[in-house]
Each structure stands twice: as structure tokens, then as C-alpha cells.
Coordinates of C-alpha atoms in Angstrom, one line a residue:
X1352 CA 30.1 4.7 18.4
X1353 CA 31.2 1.1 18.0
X1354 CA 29.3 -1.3 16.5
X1355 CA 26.5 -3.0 14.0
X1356 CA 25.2 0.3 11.7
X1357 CA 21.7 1.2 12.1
X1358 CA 19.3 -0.8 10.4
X1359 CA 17.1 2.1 7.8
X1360 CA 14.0 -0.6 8.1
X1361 CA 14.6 -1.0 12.6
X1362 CA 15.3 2.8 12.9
X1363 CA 11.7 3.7 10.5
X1364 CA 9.9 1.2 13.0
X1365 CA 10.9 2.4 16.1
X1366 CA 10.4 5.9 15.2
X1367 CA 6.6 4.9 14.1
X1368 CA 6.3 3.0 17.0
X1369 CA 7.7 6.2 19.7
X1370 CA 4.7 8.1 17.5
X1371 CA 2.1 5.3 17.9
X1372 CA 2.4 4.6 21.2
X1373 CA 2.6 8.9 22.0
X1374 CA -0.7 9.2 20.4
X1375 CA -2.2 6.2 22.3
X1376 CA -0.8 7.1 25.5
X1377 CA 0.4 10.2 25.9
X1378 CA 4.4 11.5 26.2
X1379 CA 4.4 11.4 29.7
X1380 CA 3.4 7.4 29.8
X1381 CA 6.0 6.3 27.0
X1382 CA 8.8 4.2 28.0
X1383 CA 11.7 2.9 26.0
X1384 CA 10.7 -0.6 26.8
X1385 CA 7.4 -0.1 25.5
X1386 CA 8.5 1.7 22.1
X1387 CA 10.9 -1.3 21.7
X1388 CA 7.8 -4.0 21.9
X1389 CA 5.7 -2.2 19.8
X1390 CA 8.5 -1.9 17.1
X1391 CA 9.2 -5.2 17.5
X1392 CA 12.9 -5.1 18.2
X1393 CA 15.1 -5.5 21.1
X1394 CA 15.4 -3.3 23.6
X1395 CA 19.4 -3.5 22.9
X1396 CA 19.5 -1.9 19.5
X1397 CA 16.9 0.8 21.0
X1398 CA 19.6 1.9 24.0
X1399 CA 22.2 1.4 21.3
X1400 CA 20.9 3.8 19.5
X1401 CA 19.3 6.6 21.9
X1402 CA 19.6 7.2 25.4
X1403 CA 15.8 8.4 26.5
X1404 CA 12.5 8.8 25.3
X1405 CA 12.9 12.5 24.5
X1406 CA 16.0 11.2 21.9
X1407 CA 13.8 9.1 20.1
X1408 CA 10.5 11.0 19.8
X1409 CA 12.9 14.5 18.7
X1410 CA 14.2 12.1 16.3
X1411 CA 10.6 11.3 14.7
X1412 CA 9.6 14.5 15.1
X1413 CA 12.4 15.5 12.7
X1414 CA 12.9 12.4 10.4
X1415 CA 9.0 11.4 10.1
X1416 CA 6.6 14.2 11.3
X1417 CA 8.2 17.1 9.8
X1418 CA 11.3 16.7 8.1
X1419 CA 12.3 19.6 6.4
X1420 CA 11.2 23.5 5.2
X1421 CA 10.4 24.0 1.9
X1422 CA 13.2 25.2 0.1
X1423 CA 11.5 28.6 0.2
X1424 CA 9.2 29.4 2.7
X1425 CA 5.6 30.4 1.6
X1426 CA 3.9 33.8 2.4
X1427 CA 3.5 34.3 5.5
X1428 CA -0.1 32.9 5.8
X1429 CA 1.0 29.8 4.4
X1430 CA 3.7 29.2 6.1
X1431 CA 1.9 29.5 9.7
X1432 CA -1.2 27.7 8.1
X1433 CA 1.7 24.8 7.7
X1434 CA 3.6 24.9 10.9
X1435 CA 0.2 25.2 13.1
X1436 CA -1.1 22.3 11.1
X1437 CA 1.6 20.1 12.7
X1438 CA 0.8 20.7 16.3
X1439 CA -2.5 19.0 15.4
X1440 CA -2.5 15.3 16.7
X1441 CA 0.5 13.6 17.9
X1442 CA 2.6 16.3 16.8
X1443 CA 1.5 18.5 19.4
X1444 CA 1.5 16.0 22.0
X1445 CA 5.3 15.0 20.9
X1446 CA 6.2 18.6 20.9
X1447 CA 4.1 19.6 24.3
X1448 CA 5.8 16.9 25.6
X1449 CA 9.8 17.4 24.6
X1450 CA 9.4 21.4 25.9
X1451 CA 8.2 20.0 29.2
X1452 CA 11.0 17.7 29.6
X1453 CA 13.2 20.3 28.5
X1454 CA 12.5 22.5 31.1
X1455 CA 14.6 20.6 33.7
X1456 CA 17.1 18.6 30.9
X1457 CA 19.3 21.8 29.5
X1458 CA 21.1 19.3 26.9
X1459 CA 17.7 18.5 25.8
X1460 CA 16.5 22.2 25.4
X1461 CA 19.3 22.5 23.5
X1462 CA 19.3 20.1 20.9
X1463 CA 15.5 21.0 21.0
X1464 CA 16.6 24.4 19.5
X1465 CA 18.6 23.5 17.3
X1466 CA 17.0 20.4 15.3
X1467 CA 13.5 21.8 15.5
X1468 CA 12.5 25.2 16.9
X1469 CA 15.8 27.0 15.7
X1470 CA 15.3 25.9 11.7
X1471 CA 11.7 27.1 12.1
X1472 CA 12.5 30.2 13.6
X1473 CA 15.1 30.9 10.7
X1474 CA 12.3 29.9 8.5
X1475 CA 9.3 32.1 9.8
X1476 CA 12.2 34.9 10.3
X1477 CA 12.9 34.9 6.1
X1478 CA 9.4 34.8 5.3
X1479 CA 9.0 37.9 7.4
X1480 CA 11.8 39.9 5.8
X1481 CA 10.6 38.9 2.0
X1482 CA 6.7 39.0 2.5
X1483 CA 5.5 40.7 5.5
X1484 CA 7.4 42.7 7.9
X1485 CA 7.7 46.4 8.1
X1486 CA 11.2 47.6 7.6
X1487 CA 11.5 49.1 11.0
X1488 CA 10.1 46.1 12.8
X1489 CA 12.3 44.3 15.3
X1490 CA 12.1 40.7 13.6
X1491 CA 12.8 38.5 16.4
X1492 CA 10.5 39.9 18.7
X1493 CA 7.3 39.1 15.7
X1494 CA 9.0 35.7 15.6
X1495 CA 8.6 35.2 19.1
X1496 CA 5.1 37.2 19.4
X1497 CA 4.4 34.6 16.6
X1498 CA 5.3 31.6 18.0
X1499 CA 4.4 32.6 21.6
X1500 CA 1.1 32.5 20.7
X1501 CA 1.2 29.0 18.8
X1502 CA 2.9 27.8 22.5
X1503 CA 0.6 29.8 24.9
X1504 CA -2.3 27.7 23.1
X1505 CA -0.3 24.6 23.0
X1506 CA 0.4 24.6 26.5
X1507 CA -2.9 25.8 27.6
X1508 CA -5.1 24.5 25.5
X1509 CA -7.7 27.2 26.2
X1510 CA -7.7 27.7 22.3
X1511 CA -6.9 25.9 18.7
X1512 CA -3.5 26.2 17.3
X1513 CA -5.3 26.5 13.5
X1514 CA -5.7 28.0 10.0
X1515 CA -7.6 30.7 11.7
X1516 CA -5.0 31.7 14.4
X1517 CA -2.6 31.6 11.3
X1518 CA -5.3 34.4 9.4
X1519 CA -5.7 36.4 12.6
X1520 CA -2.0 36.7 12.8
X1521 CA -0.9 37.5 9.4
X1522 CA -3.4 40.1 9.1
X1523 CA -2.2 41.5 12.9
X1524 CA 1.5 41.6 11.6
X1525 CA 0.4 43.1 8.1
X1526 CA -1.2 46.0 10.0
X1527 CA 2.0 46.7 11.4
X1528 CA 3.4 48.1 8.4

């Protein structure tokens, strides 16, 4: 794309600001106009920059919330006790929000998989096949038994996505073995 480079200080604040303004008001009621005021900057460099909403909260989600794996994942308790931690607050809400609008935007279920769910998938899958797993276990489908409970209670909210589902869950795939 032509034009004036990204700004490291405009980009931080608009990302914070996409965050802020999820936690206040929920995804569903944040506008790109609105994340622009409360960053502070014009609404120009915002559609500059990203296209929707979901372009700029994925990008906070990656950039500020939760930016990278450890280089080597945890035990398997840890590493669910981590990831479960981050759907608390306006994590969750960010990434409740993104798979709803994915849903009905393919490119955005897409980039979704690939910039978020996809590296944590990888992640959970390695700590699986070093700490946990039984040998004749089918890892993708613990992955997805994993994870489709941290979504089921995500989406529902009849339960907490916590350090205690991430207990109960290690100890249900240990028995496997």
C-alpha cells in the first residue's frame, strides 16, 4: 500500500483504544469511528490502515493481548491454566466476538485461524505429544475436545473458562493413557 508508514506510537493507541472501548461496550457496539476518537487520531489513518473492526481488534488481540507462545510450551496444565487465563476480561469478549463475525465473513475466519487459533492449536498439539498424550491417541481430536470445551463455555457462559477447567482437563486427558 501507498503512502505515509505507520506511526509505532498511532498504531499502540488505536489498538488500546479498539480494547478499551471493547471492554466498555462490548464487540458488537464498537465502531471504527469510535475507536478513532478515543485514540485520538483521525479516522483517515484508521481506514488507512484496516478495513473493519474485526481487523483491528484481531490485530490487538495478537500484537497486545497475547502476542506470542513461549518458546516451549509448558506442561500441559500450564499451558491451559495460560491460554484460559486470557479469555478472562476483554479477551474473551474480543475473541467471542471475532468468531461470531467470522461465522458469516469466511476471509475473516480465515485469518482468524491462522494468526490466532491455528498457532495455539500447533502449541497445545506439541505439548500433547511431549507431556501428555497417550501414544495411540488421535491428537487433533484431544485438541479439539480441549478447546471445544474452552469455546462451549465461552459462548455459553453457563460455566468459567478457569484454572479449574484447566485441572479437570489435564487430569481427564492423563487418564487416557
Amino acid at each position: 500500500m501507498v503512502g505515509r508508514p505507520r506511526s509505532e506510537e498511532s498504531r499502540r493507541a488505536i489498538l488500546q483504544a479498539a480494547l478499551r472501548l471493547c471492554e466498555r461496550d462490548g464487540y458488537p457496539n464498537v465502531t471504527l469511528k469510535a475507536i478513532a476518537a478515543e485514540a485520538g487520531t483521525g479516522r483517515q489513518t484508521l481506514y488507512r490502515w484496516w478495513n473493519t473492526k474485526a481487523d483491528v481488534l484481531l490485530e490487538a488481540m495478537t500484537a497486545v493481548v497475547a502476542p506470542g507462545l513461549p518458546p516451549s510450551p509448558p506442561d500441559l496444565g500450564s499451558f491451559l491454566r495460560e491460554t484460559f487465563a486470557l479469555t478472562d476480561g476483554v479477551a474473551g469478549r474480543v475473541v467471542v466476538g471475532l468468531m461470531a463475525e467470522a461465522q458469516s465473513d469466511p476471509d475473516l475466519a480465515e485469518r482468524l485461524r491462522t494468526r490466532l487459533i491455528g498457532p495455539r492449536r500447533a502449541a497445545l498439539r506439541e505439548v500433547l505429544e511431549r507431556d501428555s498424550a497417550p501414544s495411540h491417541a488421535d491428537l487433533d481430536l484431544i485438541v479439539d475436545m480441549i478447546f471445544g470445551a474452552m469455546w462451549y463455555r465461552l459462548l455459553n457462559r453457563h460455566a468459567p473458562v478457569d484454572a479449574l477447567l484447566a485441572e479437570e482437563i489435564t487430569v481427564l486427558v492423563r487418564s487416557l493413557t
